[in-house]
mmCIF file of C-alpha atoms in Angstrom:
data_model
loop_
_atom_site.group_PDB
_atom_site.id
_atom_site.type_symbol
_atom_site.label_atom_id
_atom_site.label_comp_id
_atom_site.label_asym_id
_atom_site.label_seq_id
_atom_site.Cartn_x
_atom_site.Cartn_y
_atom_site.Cartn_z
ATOM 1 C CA UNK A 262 157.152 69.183 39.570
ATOM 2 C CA UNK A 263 160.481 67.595 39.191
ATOM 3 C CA UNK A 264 160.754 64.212 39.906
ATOM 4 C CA UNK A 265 164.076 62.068 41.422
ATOM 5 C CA UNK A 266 163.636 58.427 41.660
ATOM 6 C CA UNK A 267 166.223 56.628 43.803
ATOM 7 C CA UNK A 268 166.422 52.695 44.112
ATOM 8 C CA UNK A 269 166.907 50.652 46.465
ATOM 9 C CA UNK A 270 165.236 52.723 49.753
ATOM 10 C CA UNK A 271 166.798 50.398 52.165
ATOM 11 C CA UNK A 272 169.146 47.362 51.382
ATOM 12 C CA UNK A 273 171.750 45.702 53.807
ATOM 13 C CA UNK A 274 174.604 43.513 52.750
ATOM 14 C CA UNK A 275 177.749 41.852 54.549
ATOM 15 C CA UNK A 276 181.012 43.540 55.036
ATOM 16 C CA UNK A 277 183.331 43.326 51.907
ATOM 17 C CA UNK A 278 180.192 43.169 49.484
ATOM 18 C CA UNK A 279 179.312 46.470 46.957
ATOM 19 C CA UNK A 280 176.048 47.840 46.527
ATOM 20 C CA UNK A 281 174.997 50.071 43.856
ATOM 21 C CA UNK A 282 172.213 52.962 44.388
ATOM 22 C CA UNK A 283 170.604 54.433 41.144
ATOM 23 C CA UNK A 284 169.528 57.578 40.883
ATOM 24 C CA UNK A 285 167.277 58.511 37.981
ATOM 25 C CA UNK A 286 165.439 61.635 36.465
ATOM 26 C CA UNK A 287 162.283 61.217 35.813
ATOM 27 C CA UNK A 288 161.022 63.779 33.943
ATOM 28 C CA UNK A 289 163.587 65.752 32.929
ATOM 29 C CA UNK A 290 167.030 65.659 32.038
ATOM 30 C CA UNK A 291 169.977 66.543 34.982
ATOM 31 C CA UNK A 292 174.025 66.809 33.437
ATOM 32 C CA UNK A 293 174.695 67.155 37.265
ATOM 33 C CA UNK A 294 173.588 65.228 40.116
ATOM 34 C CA UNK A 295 174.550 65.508 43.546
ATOM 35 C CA UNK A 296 175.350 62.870 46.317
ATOM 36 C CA UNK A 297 175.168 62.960 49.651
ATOM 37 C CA UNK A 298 175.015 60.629 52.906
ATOM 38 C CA UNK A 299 173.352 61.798 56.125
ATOM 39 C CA UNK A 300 174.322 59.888 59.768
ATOM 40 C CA UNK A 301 171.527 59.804 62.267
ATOM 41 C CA UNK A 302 170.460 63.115 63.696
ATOM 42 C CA UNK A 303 173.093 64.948 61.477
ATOM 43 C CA UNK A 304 173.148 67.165 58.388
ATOM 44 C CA UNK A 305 173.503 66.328 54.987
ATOM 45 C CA UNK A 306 177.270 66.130 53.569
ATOM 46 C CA UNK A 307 178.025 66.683 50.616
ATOM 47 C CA UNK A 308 180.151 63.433 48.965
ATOM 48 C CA UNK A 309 180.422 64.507 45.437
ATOM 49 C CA UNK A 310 178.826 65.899 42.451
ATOM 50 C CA UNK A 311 178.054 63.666 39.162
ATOM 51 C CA UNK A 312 178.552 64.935 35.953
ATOM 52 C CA UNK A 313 177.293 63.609 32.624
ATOM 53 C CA UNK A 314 179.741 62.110 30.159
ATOM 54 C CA UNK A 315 182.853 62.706 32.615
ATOM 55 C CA UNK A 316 183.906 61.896 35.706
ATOM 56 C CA UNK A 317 182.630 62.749 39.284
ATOM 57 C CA UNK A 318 183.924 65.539 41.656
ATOM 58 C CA UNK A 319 184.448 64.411 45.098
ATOM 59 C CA UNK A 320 184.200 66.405 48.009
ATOM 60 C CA UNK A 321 187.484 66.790 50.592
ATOM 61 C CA UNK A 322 188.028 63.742 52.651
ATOM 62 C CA UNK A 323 185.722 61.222 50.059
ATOM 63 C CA UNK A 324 187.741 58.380 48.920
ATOM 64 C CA UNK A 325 186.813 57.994 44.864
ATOM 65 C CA UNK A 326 188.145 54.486 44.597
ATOM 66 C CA UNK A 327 185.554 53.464 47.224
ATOM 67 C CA UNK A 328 182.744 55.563 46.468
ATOM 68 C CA UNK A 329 182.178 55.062 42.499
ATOM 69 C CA UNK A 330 180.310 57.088 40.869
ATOM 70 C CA UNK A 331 178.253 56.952 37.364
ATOM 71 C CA UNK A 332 176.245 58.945 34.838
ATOM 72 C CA UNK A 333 175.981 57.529 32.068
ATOM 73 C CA UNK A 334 173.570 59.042 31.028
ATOM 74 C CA UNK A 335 171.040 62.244 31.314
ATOM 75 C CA UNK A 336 168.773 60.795 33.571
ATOM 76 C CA UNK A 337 170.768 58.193 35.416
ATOM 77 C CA UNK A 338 173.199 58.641 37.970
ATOM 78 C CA UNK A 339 174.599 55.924 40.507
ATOM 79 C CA UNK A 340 176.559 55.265 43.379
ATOM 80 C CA UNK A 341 178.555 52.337 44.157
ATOM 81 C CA UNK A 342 179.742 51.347 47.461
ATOM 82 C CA UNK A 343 182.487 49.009 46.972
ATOM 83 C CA UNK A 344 183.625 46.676 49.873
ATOM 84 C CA UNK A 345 181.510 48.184 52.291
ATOM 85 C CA UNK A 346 182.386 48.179 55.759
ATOM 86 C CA UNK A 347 180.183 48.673 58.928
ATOM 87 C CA UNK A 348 181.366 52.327 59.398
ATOM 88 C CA UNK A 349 179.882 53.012 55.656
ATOM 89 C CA UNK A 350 176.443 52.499 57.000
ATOM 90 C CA UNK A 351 174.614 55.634 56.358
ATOM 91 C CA UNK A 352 171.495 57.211 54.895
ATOM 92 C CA UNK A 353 172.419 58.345 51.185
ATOM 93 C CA UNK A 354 170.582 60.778 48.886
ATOM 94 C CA UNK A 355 170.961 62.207 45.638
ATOM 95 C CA UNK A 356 169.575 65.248 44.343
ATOM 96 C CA UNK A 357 169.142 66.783 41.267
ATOM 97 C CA UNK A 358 167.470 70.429 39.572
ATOM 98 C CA UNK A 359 165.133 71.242 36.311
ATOM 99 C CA UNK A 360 167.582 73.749 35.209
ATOM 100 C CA UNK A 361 165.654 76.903 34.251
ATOM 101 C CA UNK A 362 162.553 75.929 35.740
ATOM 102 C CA UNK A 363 163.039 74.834 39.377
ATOM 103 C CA UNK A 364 164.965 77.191 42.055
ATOM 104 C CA UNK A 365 165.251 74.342 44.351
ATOM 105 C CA UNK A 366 167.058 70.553 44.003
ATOM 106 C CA UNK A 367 164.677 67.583 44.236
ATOM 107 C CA UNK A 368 165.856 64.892 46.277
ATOM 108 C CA UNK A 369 165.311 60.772 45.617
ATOM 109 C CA UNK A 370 164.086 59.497 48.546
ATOM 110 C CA UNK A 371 167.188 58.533 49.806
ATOM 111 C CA UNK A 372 168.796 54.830 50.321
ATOM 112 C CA UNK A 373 169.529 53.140 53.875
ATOM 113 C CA UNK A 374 172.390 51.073 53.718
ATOM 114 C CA UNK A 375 173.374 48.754 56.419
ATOM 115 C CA UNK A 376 176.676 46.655 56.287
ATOM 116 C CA UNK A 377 176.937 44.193 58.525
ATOM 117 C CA UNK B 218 180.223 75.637 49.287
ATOM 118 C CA UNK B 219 179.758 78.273 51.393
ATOM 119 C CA UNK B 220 179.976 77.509 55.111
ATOM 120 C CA UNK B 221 176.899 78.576 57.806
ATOM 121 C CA UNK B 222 176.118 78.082 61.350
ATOM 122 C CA UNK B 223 172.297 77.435 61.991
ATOM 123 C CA UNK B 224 171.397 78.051 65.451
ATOM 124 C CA UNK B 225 169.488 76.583 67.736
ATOM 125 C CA UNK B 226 170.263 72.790 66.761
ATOM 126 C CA UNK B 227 166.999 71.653 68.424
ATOM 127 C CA UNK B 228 163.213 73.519 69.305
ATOM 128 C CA UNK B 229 161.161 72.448 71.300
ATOM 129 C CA UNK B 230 157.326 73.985 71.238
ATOM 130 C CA UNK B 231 153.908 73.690 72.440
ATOM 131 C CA UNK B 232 151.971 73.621 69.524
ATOM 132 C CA UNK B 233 150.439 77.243 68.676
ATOM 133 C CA UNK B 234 153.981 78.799 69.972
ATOM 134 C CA UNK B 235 155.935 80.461 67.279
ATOM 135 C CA UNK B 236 159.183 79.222 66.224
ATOM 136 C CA UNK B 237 162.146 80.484 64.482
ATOM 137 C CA UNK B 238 165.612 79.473 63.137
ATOM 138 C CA UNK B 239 168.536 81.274 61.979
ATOM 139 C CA UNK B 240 171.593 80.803 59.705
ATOM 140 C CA UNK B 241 173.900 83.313 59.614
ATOM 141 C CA UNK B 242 177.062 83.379 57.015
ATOM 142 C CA UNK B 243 180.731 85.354 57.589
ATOM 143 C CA UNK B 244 180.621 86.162 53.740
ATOM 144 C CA UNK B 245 177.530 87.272 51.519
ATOM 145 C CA UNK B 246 175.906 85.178 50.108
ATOM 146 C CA UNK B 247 174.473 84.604 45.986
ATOM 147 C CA UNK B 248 171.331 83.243 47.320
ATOM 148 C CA UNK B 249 170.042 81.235 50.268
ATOM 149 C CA UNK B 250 167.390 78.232 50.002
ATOM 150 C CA UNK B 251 165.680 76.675 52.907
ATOM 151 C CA UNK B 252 164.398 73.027 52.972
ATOM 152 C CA UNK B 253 162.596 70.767 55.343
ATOM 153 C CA UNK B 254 163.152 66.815 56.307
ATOM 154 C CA UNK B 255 160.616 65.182 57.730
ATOM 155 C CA UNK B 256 161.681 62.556 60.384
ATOM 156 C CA UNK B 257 162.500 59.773 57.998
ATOM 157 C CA UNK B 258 162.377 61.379 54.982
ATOM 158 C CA UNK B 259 164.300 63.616 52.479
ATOM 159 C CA UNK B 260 164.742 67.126 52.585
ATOM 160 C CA UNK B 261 162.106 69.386 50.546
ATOM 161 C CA UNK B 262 162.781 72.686 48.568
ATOM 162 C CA UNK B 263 160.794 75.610 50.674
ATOM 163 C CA UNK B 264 161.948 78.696 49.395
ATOM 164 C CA UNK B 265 164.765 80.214 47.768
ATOM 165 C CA UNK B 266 165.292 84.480 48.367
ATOM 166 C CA UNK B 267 167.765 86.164 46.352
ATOM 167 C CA UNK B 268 167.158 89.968 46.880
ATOM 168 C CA UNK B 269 168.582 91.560 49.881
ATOM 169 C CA UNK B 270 166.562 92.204 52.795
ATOM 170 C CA UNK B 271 164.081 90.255 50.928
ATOM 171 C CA UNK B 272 160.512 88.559 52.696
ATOM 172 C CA UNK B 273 158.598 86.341 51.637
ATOM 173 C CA UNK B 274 155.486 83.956 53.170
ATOM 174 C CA UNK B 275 154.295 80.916 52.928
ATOM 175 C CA UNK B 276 150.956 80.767 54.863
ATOM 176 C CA UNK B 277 152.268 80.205 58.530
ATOM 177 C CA UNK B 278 155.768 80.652 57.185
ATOM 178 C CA UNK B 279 157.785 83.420 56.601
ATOM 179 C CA UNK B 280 161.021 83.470 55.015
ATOM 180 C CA UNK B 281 163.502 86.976 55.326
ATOM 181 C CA UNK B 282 167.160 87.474 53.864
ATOM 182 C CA UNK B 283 169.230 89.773 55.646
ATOM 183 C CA UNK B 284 169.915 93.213 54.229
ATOM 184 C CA UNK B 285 173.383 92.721 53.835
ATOM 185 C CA UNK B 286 172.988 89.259 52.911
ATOM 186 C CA UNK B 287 174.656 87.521 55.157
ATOM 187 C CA UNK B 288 171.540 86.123 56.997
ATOM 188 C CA UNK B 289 168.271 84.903 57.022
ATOM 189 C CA UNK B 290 165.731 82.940 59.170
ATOM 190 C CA UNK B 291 162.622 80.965 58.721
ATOM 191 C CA UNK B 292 159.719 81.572 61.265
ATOM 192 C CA UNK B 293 156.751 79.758 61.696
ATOM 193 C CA UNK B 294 153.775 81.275 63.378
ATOM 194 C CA UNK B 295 151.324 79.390 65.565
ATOM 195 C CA UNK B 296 153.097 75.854 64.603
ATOM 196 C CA UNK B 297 151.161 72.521 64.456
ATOM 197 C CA UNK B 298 152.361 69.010 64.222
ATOM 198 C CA UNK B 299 152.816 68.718 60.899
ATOM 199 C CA UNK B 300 155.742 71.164 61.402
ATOM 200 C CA UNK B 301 157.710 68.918 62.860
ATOM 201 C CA UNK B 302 160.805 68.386 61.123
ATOM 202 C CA UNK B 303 164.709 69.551 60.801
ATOM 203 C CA UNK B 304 164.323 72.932 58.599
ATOM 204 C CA UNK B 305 167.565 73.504 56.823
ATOM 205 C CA UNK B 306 169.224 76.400 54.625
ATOM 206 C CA UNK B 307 171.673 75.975 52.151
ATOM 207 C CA UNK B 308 173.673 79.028 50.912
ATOM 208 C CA UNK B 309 174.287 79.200 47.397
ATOM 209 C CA UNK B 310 176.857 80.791 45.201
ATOM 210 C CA UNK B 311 175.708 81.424 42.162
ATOM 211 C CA UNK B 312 176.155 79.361 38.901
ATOM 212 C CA UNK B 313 173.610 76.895 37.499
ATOM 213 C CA UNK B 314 174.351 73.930 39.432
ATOM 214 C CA UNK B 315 176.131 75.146 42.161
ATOM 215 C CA UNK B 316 177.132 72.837 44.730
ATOM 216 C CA UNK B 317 174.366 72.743 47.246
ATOM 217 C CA UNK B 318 175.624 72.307 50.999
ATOM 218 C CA UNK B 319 173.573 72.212 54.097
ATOM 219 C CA UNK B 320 173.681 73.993 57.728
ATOM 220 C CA UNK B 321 173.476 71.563 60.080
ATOM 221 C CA UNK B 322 169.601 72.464 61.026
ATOM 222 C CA UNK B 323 167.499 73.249 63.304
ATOM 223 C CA UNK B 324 164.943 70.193 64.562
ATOM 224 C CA UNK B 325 161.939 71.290 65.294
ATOM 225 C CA UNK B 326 159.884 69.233 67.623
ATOM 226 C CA UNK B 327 155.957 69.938 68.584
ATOM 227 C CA UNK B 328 154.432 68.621 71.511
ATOM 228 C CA UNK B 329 150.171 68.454 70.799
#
């Protein structure tokens, strides 16, 4: 099956710092890739969906200047936190889908990010 | 997306009780896909039903999609602790990458 690989799993960093999650495709390739951060005990929401070669689609409410998003390329998306503040501390997960052979999106295993 | 409510937000079972959760829609939906998220982990792709009043099983699962497609629910018979989990369902709306957006889910606890 489809395989999302998403780096780092857990990383914290001090307030004011940016921190960069990569999401890649493993074995296929993905023009769109989705973001999404999860609080504790809540769903998943959706922040914005990358597109290949152009830029990202944010969601209501999801400031673009602080969330920057990437994808560069087919298999490589990633999100950048810049000057992160405690509040941005949140599980986040990207997800992507084998067009034409999956029904369902595969999900990287997600990246805990703690400012502090 | 497509907006749903997902009721209950938290099960409780012993293990061997069945369980069920539902997520109902105000508009009809393309399609409706239902993952799982282990505690600490990322959600999984279950199922996807398409059809109205469509059924479909996994083992102790069994997946249905309302006739006028505006519902569905996932029940599990006879659950066991490796059910444990928050079960969502995302409703899609057609396309090839549609966006996919969550319910809020239904956690599913089992006590052994």
């Amino acid at each position: 099956g489809a395989v999302v690989s998403q780096h780092p799993s857990r990383v914290i960093c001090k307030s004011g710092t940016s921190v960069k999650i990569e999401c890649r495709s493993l074995d296929f390739q993905a023009t769109t890739m989705f973001w999404y951060r999860q609080f504790p005990k809540q769903s998943l929401m959706l922040m914005a969906t990358s597109n290949e070669g152009s830029k990202a689609t944010y969601e209501q409410g999801v400031e673009k200047d602080k969330f920057l998003i990437n994808h560069a390329s087919l298999t490589l998306s990633t999100l950048t936190v810049t000057s992160a503040h405690p509040e941005d501390s949140s599980f986040y997960i990207c997800s992507a889908r084998r067009q034409l052979l999956d029904y369902g999106y595969t999900f990287g295993s997600g990246t805990r990010l703690t400012v502090v | 997306g497509q907006q749903v409510m997902q009721i209950p937000q938290y099960q409780h079972v012993q293990e061997g009780e069945d369980f069920t959760t539902y997520c109902n829609s105000s508009t009809t939906l393309s399609n409706i896909q239902w993952y799982k998220q282990r505690p600490g982990g990322h959600p999984v792709f279950l199922i996807q039903l398409v059809k109205s009043g469509e059924v479909k099983k996994q083992k102790r699962l069994t997946f249905q999609f309302g006739e006028a497609k505006k519902n569905s629910s996932l029940h599990i018979t006879a659950t066991q602790t490796t059910d444990v989990g928050t079960y969502f369902c995302a409703p899609g709306s057609g396309g090839s990458n549609y966006k996919l957006t969550f319910g809020k889910g239904t956690l599913l606890t089992v006590n052994p």
